[in-house]
CSV table of C-alpha atoms and ligand atoms in Angstrom, one decimal:
chain,number,residue,atom,x,y,z
G,1,MET,CA,68.8,-63.9,63.9
G,2,PRO,CA,67.9,-67.8,65.0
G,3,THR,CA,64.8,-68.1,66.8
G,4,THR,CA,63.7,-71.3,68.5
G,5,ASN,CA,61.5,-73.1,66.0
G,6,LYS,CA,59.7,-75.5,68.6
G,7,LYS,CA,56.1,-75.8,68.3
G,8,THR,CA,55.3,-75.8,71.9
G,9,ILE,CA,56.4,-74.6,75.1
G,10,HIS,CA,56.6,-76.8,78.2
G,11,ALA,CA,55.3,-75.7,81.5
G,12,ASN,CA,58.9,-76.3,83.2
G,13,GLU,CA,60.4,-74.2,80.3
G,14,LEU,CA,58.2,-71.1,81.0
G,15,ALA,CA,58.6,-71.5,84.5
G,16,SER,CA,62.2,-71.3,84.1
G,17,ALA,CA,61.6,-68.3,81.7
G,18,ILE,CA,60.0,-66.5,84.9
G,19,GLN,CA,63.6,-66.5,86.6
G,20,CYS,CA,65.6,-65.9,83.6
G,21,PRO,CA,63.9,-65.7,79.9
G,22,ARG,CA,67.8,-65.8,78.5
G,23,LYS,CA,68.3,-69.1,80.2
G,24,ALA,CA,65.3,-70.7,79.3
G,25,LEU,CA,65.9,-69.5,75.3
G,26,LEU,CA,69.5,-70.8,75.5
G,27,ALA,CA,68.5,-74.0,76.8
G,28,ARG,CA,65.9,-74.7,74.1
G,29,THR,CA,68.7,-74.1,71.4
G,30,GLN,CA,71.7,-75.7,73.0
G,31,MET,CA,72.7,-78.9,74.7
G,32,MET,CA,72.9,-78.7,78.4
G,33,PRO,CA,75.6,-80.0,80.1
G,34,PRO,CA,75.0,-83.1,82.4
G,35,ILE,CA,74.0,-82.3,85.9
G,36,LEU,CA,74.7,-84.6,89.1
G,37,ARG,CA,71.8,-85.2,90.7
G,38,PRO,CA,71.2,-87.6,93.8
G,39,ASP,CA,70.8,-91.0,92.8
G,40,HIS,CA,66.7,-91.3,92.7
G,41,HIS,CA,66.4,-95.2,91.6
G,42,GLU,CA,65.0,-96.3,94.9
G,43,TYR,CA,62.7,-93.2,95.1
G,44,GLN,CA,61.3,-94.1,91.5
G,45,ARG,CA,60.8,-97.5,92.7
G,46,MET,CA,59.1,-96.6,95.9
G,47,LEU,CA,57.1,-93.9,94.4
G,48,GLU,CA,55.8,-96.2,91.7
G,49,LYS,CA,54.9,-99.1,94.2
G,50,LEU,CA,53.1,-96.2,96.0
G,51,LEU,CA,51.2,-95.1,93.3
G,52,GLU,CA,50.5,-98.5,91.9
G,53,LYS,CA,48.3,-99.2,95.0
G,54,SER,CA,45.9,-96.0,93.9
G,55,GLY,CA,44.9,-98.2,90.9
G,56,LEU,CA,44.9,-95.0,88.8
G,57,GLN,CA,44.7,-95.3,85.1
G,58,GLN,CA,48.1,-93.8,83.5
G,59,GLY,CA,48.6,-91.6,80.5
G,60,ARG,CA,51.1,-92.7,78.0
G,61,VAL,CA,54.0,-90.6,76.3
G,62,ASN,CA,52.6,-88.2,73.7
G,63,ASP,CA,48.9,-88.8,74.2
G,64,PRO,CA,46.8,-86.0,73.1
G,65,THR,CA,44.7,-84.0,75.5
G,66,SER,CA,41.6,-85.8,74.5
G,67,ARG,CA,42.9,-89.0,75.8
G,68,SER,CA,43.4,-87.3,79.3
G,69,LEU,CA,40.0,-86.1,79.2
G,70,GLU,CA,39.0,-89.5,78.4
G,71,ILE,CA,40.6,-91.0,81.3
G,72,LEU,CA,39.1,-88.5,83.8
G,73,LYS,CA,35.5,-88.7,82.3
G,74,GLN,CA,35.9,-92.5,82.8
G,75,ASP,CA,37.4,-92.8,86.0
G,76,GLY,CA,37.3,-89.4,87.6
G,77,LYS,CA,40.8,-89.6,88.2
G,78,GLY,CA,44.1,-90.6,86.8
G,79,ARG,CA,48.1,-90.3,86.6
G,80,ASP,CA,50.6,-88.9,84.2
G,81,LEU,CA,47.8,-86.7,82.2
G,82,ARG,CA,49.0,-84.7,79.4
G,83,PHE,CA,47.3,-81.3,78.4
G,84,GLU,CA,48.2,-78.9,75.7
G,85,ALA,CA,46.4,-75.9,74.6
G,86,LYS,CA,47.5,-72.6,72.8
G,87,GLY,CA,51.1,-74.3,72.4
G,88,LEU,CA,51.3,-74.6,76.1
G,89,ARG,CA,51.9,-78.2,77.5
G,90,THR,CA,52.2,-79.9,80.6
G,91,THR,CA,51.9,-83.3,82.5
G,92,ILE,CA,49.8,-83.6,85.6
G,93,PRO,CA,51.4,-86.6,88.0
G,94,VAL,CA,47.7,-87.2,89.5
G,95,MET,CA,44.3,-85.7,89.2
G,96,VAL,CA,41.4,-86.7,90.9
G,97,LYS,CA,37.8,-85.1,90.5
G,98,LYS,CA,36.2,-83.7,93.6
G,99,GLU,CA,32.5,-83.6,94.7
G,100,ASP,CA,32.3,-80.2,93.2
G,101,GLY,CA,33.4,-81.1,89.7
G,102,THR,CA,36.5,-79.4,89.7
G,103,TYR,CA,40.0,-81.6,90.4
G,104,LYS,CA,42.8,-82.1,93.3
G,105,ALA,CA,46.2,-82.3,91.7
G,106,MET,CA,49.0,-84.2,93.4
G,107,TYR,CA,52.6,-83.6,92.5
G,108,PRO,CA,55.3,-86.0,93.9
G,109,ILE,CA,58.5,-83.9,94.5
G,110,CYS,CA,61.9,-85.6,94.9
G,111,SER,CA,62.8,-83.1,97.7
G,112,THR,CA,62.3,-83.0,101.4
G,113,ALA,CA,60.2,-79.8,101.4
G,114,PRO,CA,58.4,-78.1,98.6
G,115,LYS,CA,60.0,-74.7,98.2
G,116,GLU,CA,58.4,-71.5,96.5
G,117,ASN,CA,60.0,-71.8,93.3
G,118,LEU,CA,57.5,-74.7,92.5
G,119,LEU,CA,54.5,-72.2,92.6
G,120,ALA,CA,55.4,-70.9,89.0
G,121,SER,CA,55.2,-74.5,87.4
G,122,LEU,CA,51.8,-75.3,89.4
G,123,PHE,CA,50.2,-71.9,88.4
G,124,ILE,CA,51.0,-72.6,84.7
G,125,ASP,CA,49.6,-76.1,85.0
G,126,THR,CA,46.3,-74.7,86.5
G,127,CYS,CA,46.1,-72.3,83.5
G,128,ILE,CA,46.9,-74.9,80.8
G,129,VAL,CA,44.1,-77.3,82.4
G,130,GLU,CA,41.8,-74.5,82.6
G,131,LEU,CA,42.6,-73.7,79.0
G,132,CYS,CA,41.5,-77.2,78.3
G,133,GLY,CA,38.2,-76.7,80.0
G,134,LEU,CA,39.0,-78.2,83.5
G,135,GLN,CA,39.7,-76.5,86.7
G,136,ILE,CA,42.2,-77.6,89.6
G,137,SER,CA,41.3,-76.0,93.0
G,138,GLU,CA,43.3,-78.0,95.2
G,139,HIS,CA,47.0,-79.0,95.1
G,140,GLU,CA,49.1,-81.3,97.3
G,141,PHE,CA,52.8,-82.2,97.3
G,142,LEU,CA,53.9,-85.6,98.2
G,143,TYR,CA,57.4,-85.1,99.3
G,144,LEU,CA,60.2,-87.1,101.3
G,145,ASP,CA,60.0,-87.1,105.1
G,146,LYS,CA,63.3,-85.8,106.2
G,147,THR,CA,62.5,-87.3,109.8
G,148,TYR,CA,62.1,-90.9,108.8
G,149,ILE,CA,65.2,-93.2,109.2
G,150,ARG,CA,64.9,-96.1,107.2
G,151,GLN,CA,64.3,-99.4,109.0
G,152,LYS,CA,65.5,-103.0,107.5
G,153,GLU,CA,61.5,-103.5,106.8
G,154,ALA,CA,60.0,-100.4,105.2
G,155,LYS,CA,57.0,-100.0,103.1
G,156,PRO,CA,56.6,-97.1,100.6
G,157,GLU,CA,54.4,-94.9,102.7
G,158,ASP,CA,56.9,-94.8,105.4
G,159,PHE,CA,59.2,-92.6,103.3
G,160,PHE,CA,56.5,-89.9,102.3
G,161,ALA,CA,54.5,-87.0,103.5
G,162,PHE,CA,51.8,-84.6,102.3
G,163,GLN,CA,51.8,-80.9,102.2
G,164,ASN,CA,49.9,-78.0,100.7
G,165,HIS,CA,52.1,-75.1,101.8
G,166,VAL,CA,55.6,-74.3,100.3
G,167,LYS,CA,58.7,-72.9,102.0
G,168,LYS,CA,60.3,-69.6,101.7
G,169,MET,CA,63.6,-69.7,99.7
G,170,HIS,CA,65.1,-68.4,103.0
G,171,GLY,CA,63.3,-70.8,105.4
G,172,GLY,CA,59.9,-71.0,106.9
G,173,TYR,CA,56.6,-72.0,105.2
G,174,TYR,CA,54.2,-69.7,103.8
G,175,ARG,CA,50.8,-69.1,105.9
G,176,GLN,CA,49.1,-69.0,103.0
G,177,SER,CA,48.0,-72.5,101.2
G,178,VAL,CA,49.3,-73.2,98.0
G,179,ASP,CA,45.7,-73.0,96.5
G,180,GLU,CA,45.3,-69.4,98.2
G,181,GLN,CA,48.5,-68.4,96.4
G,182,ILE,CA,47.8,-69.8,93.4
G,183,ALA,CA,44.1,-68.2,93.3
G,184,ALA,CA,46.1,-64.9,94.1
G,185,MET,CA,48.1,-65.1,90.8
G,186,ARG,CA,45.0,-66.1,88.9
G,187,GLN,CA,43.8,-62.6,89.9
G,188,LEU,CA,46.7,-61.0,88.1
G,189,ILE,CA,46.7,-62.8,84.6
G,190,THR,CA,44.2,-65.1,82.8
G,191,PRO,CA,45.5,-68.4,80.9
G,192,ASP,CA,44.8,-66.4,77.6
G,193,GLU,CA,47.2,-63.7,78.6
G,194,LEU,CA,49.7,-66.2,80.1
G,195,ALA,CA,50.2,-68.2,76.8
G,196,ASP,CA,50.3,-64.9,74.6
G,197,LEU,CA,53.2,-63.6,76.9
G,198,ALA,CA,55.0,-67.0,76.7
G,199,TRP,CA,54.8,-67.0,72.9
G,200,LYS,CA,56.0,-63.3,73.1
G,201,VAL,CA,59.0,-64.5,75.4
G,202,PHE,CA,60.0,-67.6,73.3
G,203,ARG,CA,59.5,-65.9,69.9
G,204,THR,CA,62.3,-63.3,70.9
G,205,PRO,CA,65.6,-63.9,69.4
G,206,VAL,CA,68.3,-65.0,72.0
G,207,GLN,CA,70.6,-62.2,71.0
G,208,ARG,CA,67.8,-59.7,71.9
G,209,GLN,CA,67.3,-61.1,75.4
G,210,ARG,CA,69.9,-59.5,77.4
G,211,ALA,CA,71.7,-61.1,80.4
G,212,ARG,CA,70.8,-59.7,83.5
G,213,HIS,CA,72.4,-60.3,86.9
G,214,VAL,CA,69.9,-62.7,88.8
G,215,LYS,CA,70.3,-65.3,91.5
G,216,LEU,CA,70.0,-68.0,89.1
G,217,CYS,CA,73.2,-66.7,87.5
G,218,THR,CA,75.2,-68.5,90.4
G,219,SER,CA,72.8,-70.3,92.8
G,220,PRO,CA,72.3,-72.9,93.4
G,221,SER,CA,75.3,-73.5,91.1
G,222,LYS,CA,76.8,-71.9,88.2
G,223,CYS,CA,74.7,-71.3,85.3
G,224,PRO,CA,75.9,-73.4,82.3
G,225,PHE,CA,75.6,-70.3,80.3
G,226,TYR,CA,77.4,-68.2,82.7
G,227,ASN,CA,80.6,-67.7,80.5
G,228,GLU,CA,78.4,-67.0,77.6
G,229,CYS,CA,76.5,-64.3,79.2
G,230,TRP,CA,79.4,-62.6,81.1
G,231,GLY,CA,82.5,-63.6,79.1
G,232,VAL,CA,84.5,-64.6,82.4
G,233,ASP,CA,86.8,-66.9,80.8
G,234,ASP,CA,88.2,-64.3,78.4
G,235,LEU,CA,88.8,-61.8,81.4
G,236,PRO,CA,92.6,-61.2,82.0
G,237,ASP,CA,93.8,-62.5,85.5
G,238,ASN,CA,93.6,-59.0,87.4
G,239,ALA,CA,90.1,-58.2,85.9
G,240,ALA,CA,87.9,-56.6,88.6
G,241,PRO,CA,85.0,-58.9,87.9
G,242,LEU,CA,86.8,-62.1,89.4
G,243,LEU,CA,86.6,-60.5,92.8
G,244,SER,CA,85.5,-63.2,95.1
G,245,SER,CA,82.1,-63.1,96.4
G,246,SER,CA,81.3,-59.6,95.7
G,247,SER,CA,77.9,-58.0,95.3
G,248,SER,CA,79.4,-54.8,93.9
G,249,ARG,CA,80.9,-57.0,90.6
G,250,ASN,CA,78.1,-55.7,88.3
G,251,GLU,CA,78.7,-52.1,89.0
G,252,PHE,CA,82.4,-52.0,88.6
G,253,GLU,CA,82.3,-51.1,85.0
G,254,GLU,CA,79.8,-48.4,85.5
G,255,GLN,CA,82.3,-46.9,88.2
G,256,GLY,CA,85.3,-47.1,85.7
G,257,ILE,CA,86.8,-50.0,87.7
G,258,TYR,CA,88.4,-52.6,85.2
G,259,THR,CA,90.9,-54.3,87.2
G,260,LEU,CA,91.5,-55.4,90.9
G,261,ASP,CA,94.2,-52.9,92.0
G,262,GLN,CA,91.7,-50.2,91.2
G,263,ILE,CA,89.2,-51.3,93.7
G,264,LYS,CA,89.2,-49.2,97.0
G,265,ALA,CA,88.4,-50.6,100.3
G,266,GLY,CA,85.3,-49.1,101.1
G,267,GLN,CA,83.7,-50.2,97.8
G,268,ILE,CA,83.6,-53.8,98.8
G,269,GLU,CA,82.6,-56.3,101.6
G,270,GLY,CA,86.2,-56.6,102.4
G,271,THR,CA,87.0,-60.1,103.1
G,272,GLY,CA,90.3,-61.5,103.5
G,273,LEU,CA,90.1,-63.2,100.3
G,274,GLN,CA,89.3,-60.0,98.4
G,275,TYR,CA,91.8,-58.0,100.2
G,276,ALA,CA,94.7,-60.8,99.2
G,277,GLN,CA,93.1,-60.7,95.3
G,278,ILE,CA,93.7,-56.8,95.4
G,279,GLN,CA,97.1,-56.9,97.0
G,280,ALA,CA,98.0,-59.7,94.5
G,281,ALA,CA,97.1,-57.6,91.6
G,282,LYS,CA,99.2,-54.8,92.9
G,283,ASN,CA,102.3,-56.9,93.3
G,284,PRO,CA,104.3,-57.5,90.3
G,285,ASP,CA,104.7,-61.2,90.6
G,286,GLY,CA,100.9,-61.4,91.0
G,287,LEU,CA,101.1,-63.2,94.3
G,288,PHE,CA,99.7,-62.3,97.8
G,289,MET,CA,101.0,-64.1,101.1
G,290,ASP,CA,100.2,-63.5,104.8
G,291,ARG,CA,103.4,-65.1,106.0
G,292,PRO,CA,102.4,-65.1,109.9
G,293,ALA,CA,98.9,-66.5,109.2
G,294,LEU,CA,100.5,-69.2,107.1
G,295,GLN,CA,103.3,-70.0,109.6
G,296,GLU,CA,100.6,-70.3,112.1
G,297,TRP,CA,98.9,-72.6,110.2
G,298,MET,CA,101.5,-74.8,109.6
G,299,ASP,CA,102.7,-74.7,113.2
G,300,GLU,CA,99.8,-76.9,114.1
G,301,LEU,CA,100.8,-79.7,111.8
G,302,VAL,CA,102.0,-82.9,113.4
G,303,TYR,CA,103.7,-85.6,111.4
G,304,PRO,CA,103.0,-88.3,110.1
G,305,ILE,CA,100.7,-86.3,108.0
G,306,THR,CA,97.8,-88.2,106.2
G,307,TYR,CA,96.3,-86.6,103.0
G,308,LEU,CA,93.0,-87.9,103.0
G,309,ASP,CA,90.0,-87.8,100.4
G,310,PHE,CA,86.6,-89.7,100.2
G,311,GLU,CA,84.3,-89.9,97.2
G,312,TRP,CA,80.5,-90.5,98.0
G,313,ASP,CA,76.9,-90.6,96.3
G,314,THR,CA,74.0,-88.9,97.5
G,315,PHE,CA,70.5,-91.0,97.4
G,316,ALA,CA,67.5,-89.1,97.4
G,317,LEU,CA,65.6,-92.0,99.3
G,318,ALA,CA,67.4,-93.7,101.9
G,319,PRO,CA,68.6,-97.2,100.4
G,320,TYR,CA,69.9,-98.8,103.5
G,321,PRO,CA,68.8,-99.0,107.2
G,322,GLY,CA,69.9,-96.1,109.2
G,323,MET,CA,69.9,-93.7,106.5
G,324,LYS,CA,67.4,-90.7,105.7
G,325,ALA,CA,66.3,-88.8,102.6
G,326,PHE,CA,69.3,-87.5,100.9
G,327,GLY,CA,71.8,-89.3,102.8
G,328,VAL,CA,75.3,-89.7,101.7
G,329,LEU,CA,77.2,-93.2,101.1
G,330,CYS,CA,81.2,-93.1,101.0
G,331,PHE,CA,82.2,-95.7,98.3
G,332,GLN,CA,86.1,-94.6,98.1
G,333,TYR,CA,88.8,-93.2,99.9
G,334,SER,CA,92.6,-92.4,99.3
G,335,MET,CA,95.2,-91.7,101.5
G,336,HIS,CA,98.7,-90.8,101.1
G,337,ILE,CA,100.8,-90.9,104.5
G,338,GLU,CA,103.8,-88.7,104.6
G,339,HIS,CA,106.4,-89.5,107.5
G,340,ASP,CA,108.7,-86.8,108.8
G,341,ASP,CA,111.5,-88.9,107.5
G,342,GLY,CA,110.1,-88.4,104.0
G,343,ARG,CA,108.8,-91.8,103.5
G,344,LEU,CA,105.4,-92.0,101.7
G,345,GLU,CA,102.7,-94.7,101.8
G,346,HIS,CA,99.7,-95.0,99.8
G,347,SER,CA,96.2,-97.0,100.0
G,348,VAL,CA,93.0,-96.7,98.4
G,349,TYR,CA,89.5,-98.3,99.2
G,350,PHE,CA,86.8,-99.0,96.9
G,351,SER,CA,83.4,-100.7,97.0
G,352,THR,CA,79.9,-100.8,95.8
G,353,GLY,CA,76.6,-101.5,98.0
G,354,ASP,CA,76.0,-101.0,101.6
G,355,CYS,CA,79.8,-100.7,102.4
G,356,ARG,CA,79.4,-98.4,105.2
G,357,GLU,CA,80.9,-100.4,107.9
G,358,ASP,CA,83.6,-102.0,105.8
G,359,PHE,CA,84.6,-98.3,104.8
G,360,ILE,CA,84.7,-97.6,108.5
G,361,LEU,CA,86.9,-100.7,109.3
G,362,HIS,CA,89.2,-100.3,106.5
G,363,LEU,CA,89.7,-96.7,107.4
G,364,LEU,CA,90.3,-97.1,111.2
G,365,GLU,CA,92.8,-100.0,110.4
G,366,GLU,CA,94.9,-98.1,107.7
G,367,ILE,CA,94.9,-94.5,109.3
G,368,PRO,CA,97.8,-93.8,111.4
G,369,ALA,CA,96.8,-93.5,115.2
G,370,SER,CA,98.6,-90.3,115.4
G,371,GLY,CA,99.5,-86.9,113.5
G,372,SER,CA,97.6,-84.5,111.5
G,373,ILE,CA,95.0,-85.5,108.9
G,374,MET,CA,94.7,-83.3,106.0
G,375,VAL,CA,91.8,-82.8,103.9
G,376,PHE,CA,90.8,-79.9,101.3
G,377,ASN,CA,87.3,-78.5,102.3
G,378,MET,CA,86.7,-80.8,105.6
G,379,GLU,CA,83.6,-78.9,107.1
G,380,GLY,CA,81.3,-79.8,104.1
G,381,ALA,CA,82.9,-83.1,103.1
G,382,GLU,CA,85.1,-85.4,105.0
G,383,LYS,CA,84.3,-84.5,108.5
G,384,LEU,CA,80.8,-84.5,107.8
G,385,ARG,CA,80.9,-87.7,106.3
G,386,LEU,CA,82.5,-89.0,109.3
G,387,MET,CA,79.9,-87.6,111.6
G,388,GLN,CA,77.2,-89.0,109.6
G,389,LEU,CA,78.5,-92.4,109.9
G,390,ALA,CA,79.0,-91.9,113.5
G,391,GLU,CA,75.6,-91.2,113.6
G,392,GLN,CA,74.5,-94.4,111.9
G,393,PHE,CA,77.1,-96.7,113.6
G,394,PRO,CA,77.4,-95.4,117.3
G,395,ALA,CA,79.4,-98.4,117.8
G,396,TYR,CA,82.5,-96.6,116.1
G,397,ARG,CA,81.4,-92.7,117.2
G,398,GLN,CA,84.4,-92.5,119.5
G,399,PRO,CA,87.2,-93.4,116.8
G,400,LEU,CA,85.6,-91.5,114.2
G,401,GLU,CA,85.2,-88.5,116.4
G,402,ALA,CA,89.0,-88.7,117.2
G,403,LEU,CA,89.9,-88.6,113.6
G,404,CYS,CA,87.6,-85.3,112.9
G,405,ALA,CA,89.6,-83.8,115.7
G,406,ARG,CA,92.8,-84.2,114.0
G,407,MET,CA,91.5,-82.8,110.7
G,408,VAL,CA,93.3,-79.8,109.2
G,409,ASP,CA,91.6,-78.2,106.3
G,410,LEU,CA,94.2,-77.4,103.5
G,411,SER,CA,91.4,-75.0,101.7
G,412,VAL,CA,91.6,-72.4,105.0
G,413,PRO,CA,94.8,-70.8,103.4
G,414,PHE,CA,93.3,-70.1,100.0
G,415,GLU,CA,89.9,-69.3,101.4
G,416,THR,CA,90.8,-66.8,103.9
G,417,GLY,CA,93.4,-65.3,101.7
G,418,SER,CA,96.7,-66.3,103.5
G,419,TYR,CA,97.7,-67.0,99.8
G,420,TYR,CA,96.4,-65.9,96.6
G,421,ASP,CA,97.8,-66.0,93.1
G,422,LEU,CA,96.4,-63.9,90.4
G,423,ARG,CA,96.3,-67.1,88.1
G,424,GLN,CA,93.7,-68.5,90.5
G,425,ARG,CA,91.0,-66.3,88.8
G,426,GLY,CA,88.9,-66.1,92.0
G,427,LYS,CA,88.8,-69.7,92.3
G,428,SER,CA,90.6,-72.0,95.1
G,429,SER,CA,89.8,-75.6,94.3
G,430,LEU,CA,92.2,-78.2,94.1
G,431,LYS,CA,92.3,-78.6,90.4
G,432,THR,CA,92.8,-75.0,90.0
G,433,LEU,CA,95.5,-74.7,92.4
G,434,LEU,CA,97.5,-78.0,91.4
G,435,PRO,CA,99.0,-76.4,88.3
G,436,LEU,CA,100.2,-73.5,90.3
G,437,PHE,CA,102.4,-75.5,92.5
G,438,SER,CA,103.2,-78.8,90.7
G,439,LYS,CA,104.4,-79.4,87.1
G,440,HIS,CA,102.5,-82.7,87.3
G,441,ASP,CA,98.9,-81.8,86.4
G,442,GLY,CA,97.7,-85.3,86.2
G,443,TYR,CA,93.9,-84.7,86.3
G,444,LYS,CA,93.9,-84.4,82.5
G,445,LEU,CA,95.5,-87.8,81.9
G,446,LEU,CA,92.8,-89.6,83.8
G,447,ASP,CA,89.4,-91.3,82.6
G,448,VAL,CA,87.8,-90.2,85.6
G,449,GLN,CA,88.3,-86.2,86.0
G,450,ASN,CA,86.2,-84.9,88.5
G,451,GLY,CA,83.6,-85.6,91.5
G,452,MET,CA,80.9,-85.9,89.1
G,453,ASP,CA,82.5,-88.2,86.7
G,454,ALA,CA,83.7,-90.3,89.8
G,455,VAL,CA,79.8,-90.6,90.8
G,456,PHE,CA,78.7,-91.7,87.6
G,457,ALA,CA,81.3,-94.2,86.9
G,458,TYR,CA,80.5,-95.5,90.6
G,459,ARG,CA,76.9,-95.8,89.4
G,460,LYS,CA,77.9,-97.6,86.6
G,461,ALA,CA,80.2,-100.0,88.5
G,462,SER,CA,77.1,-100.6,91.0
G,463,SER,CA,75.1,-101.6,88.0
G,464,SER,CA,77.2,-103.6,86.2
G,465,LYS,CA,77.1,-107.4,86.2
G,466,ASP,CA,80.4,-107.6,84.2
G,467,PRO,CA,83.2,-108.2,86.8
G,468,LYS,CA,86.1,-107.3,84.6
G,469,GLU,CA,84.0,-103.8,84.0
G,470,LYS,CA,83.6,-103.5,87.6
G,471,GLU,CA,87.3,-103.7,88.1
G,472,GLN,CA,88.3,-101.2,85.5
G,473,ILE,CA,85.8,-98.5,86.8
G,474,ALA,CA,87.0,-99.1,90.3
G,475,GLN,CA,90.7,-98.8,88.8
G,476,GLU,CA,89.8,-95.5,87.5
G,477,ILE,CA,87.8,-93.9,90.5
G,478,CYS,CA,90.7,-94.8,92.5
G,479,ASP,CA,93.2,-93.1,90.0
G,480,TYR,CA,91.1,-90.1,90.4
G,481,CYS,CA,90.7,-90.0,94.2
G,482,SER,CA,94.5,-91.1,94.4
G,483,MET,CA,95.3,-87.9,92.2
G,484,ASP,CA,93.3,-85.8,94.9
G,485,THR,CA,95.4,-86.9,97.8
G,486,TYR,CA,98.7,-86.3,95.6
G,487,ALA,CA,97.2,-82.8,94.7
G,488,GLU,CA,96.8,-82.1,98.5
G,489,ARG,CA,100.3,-83.2,99.1
G,490,GLU,CA,101.8,-81.1,96.2
G,491,LEU,CA,99.8,-77.9,97.6
G,492,PHE,CA,101.2,-78.6,101.2
G,493,LEU,CA,104.9,-78.8,100.2
G,494,GLY,CA,104.5,-76.1,97.6
G,495,LEU,CA,102.9,-73.8,100.4
G,496,LYS,CA,105.9,-74.7,102.6
G,497,LYS,CA,108.5,-73.9,99.9
G,498,LYS,CA,106.9,-70.7,99.3
G,499,LEU,CA,106.9,-69.9,103.0
G,500,GLU,CA,110.4,-70.9,103.6
G,501,GLY,CA,111.6,-69.1,100.4
U,601,SF4,S1,74.1,-66.7,83.5
U,601,SF4,FE1,72.3,-65.5,84.4
U,601,SF4,S2,71.7,-64.1,82.7
U,601,SF4,FE2,72.9,-65.9,81.8
U,601,SF4,S3,71.5,-67.2,81.1
U,601,SF4,FE3,72.2,-67.9,83.2
U,601,SF4,S4,70.7,-67.2,84.8
U,601,SF4,FE4,70.4,-66.1,82.6
């Protein structure tokens, strides 16, 4: 059985093993797929400027512990200090010696609030440093101040705030300080015991580390090893574990329930979508359609129908005036306009840099003055983006709010269970649905195939100095966004046909 042969365990790996040991082991032996994180270039730049001011001597990559100890001996403070003991290693971002000879550690975090899941990493760091003969007695987070609205002239310190409490996962801060919480953890386990335990976990063959249903499997996003653990991709379309948002999913097998049609009403939460899934499994054609609900939804539509889709990027630190931490900037839209006589028009917009006002102006000029605006998942996406733009550019608030009022969400019939096809396998994204309604599954033919690709491509276009490359990337992103609005139209027409049939 293969075991990991890495010689050290990083504090972050150990912190991850506390949440799910299997995930930590798999991540050590396999390539992790890329994750889309907010753009943090500006965050890094401002943080660097801020730390530069402190004049701290900086550790280097692969420094031995002895060099970090030397820096601290010389200056009593330092940054990016590496420590290793008993096979555990970590880097402390900032350390400053206190009068009593112990140290204060400061952690910059790319977030608007330090959360409780950071406690494990901090405790592990404290233990590693203790094994190296030093004591950290005070902790502080340097985090992004979410109330700060970027001004034209901004200093690095404007963006950051300090905190030594962590936020609970479900909101609200712990009354105890981080130092008090870490001191309490230290009563439970010594650094030596922690190191022994860590190696016990990391020397276990992955195959012996059984998958357990934990929050991390699906939250904050689906674990990259989900299929490896639960084999969901190999299940038949009517399999009971494909029931949407069900907390009972893991107990079905023990109860002898293998298919959706075996599930009884009292055994689940009973959402509209769950009901639709169970009914579809009972129907020979694998379909469920709530005709009255669908008809009611369709009756609200007014021509011309504008199928609209935006692409955007999120910035950890506000790059332009009027934006806040983790603000969003729309760089692309596509709209297909369908008139009641069947005429179809199409237009796209793409730009880089601070294109917010230009985006608004083009959108307002090109979108029809009346009719329904069809979007997919409007509340957390297009509608929210327009409301944010209205906040930043109050002069356009009224026309932007008017667009929001005309929006109709195409995801609603699928999310609420007015329509379910067993081939959806519990999913209801545009990409899952398109092949069920259209022979033209164009996503596979595109260079940019999903929203994450689009953001990575946009970042490449933003930093490219080559106009030809920029143009090429812009075209690829436009093709992707246009496919989204094309897919929206295919879905709508498909639903309409099903209803008429
Ligand atoms: S899917 Fe769940 S059990 Fe499997 S590795 Fe991920 S978090 Fe762990």
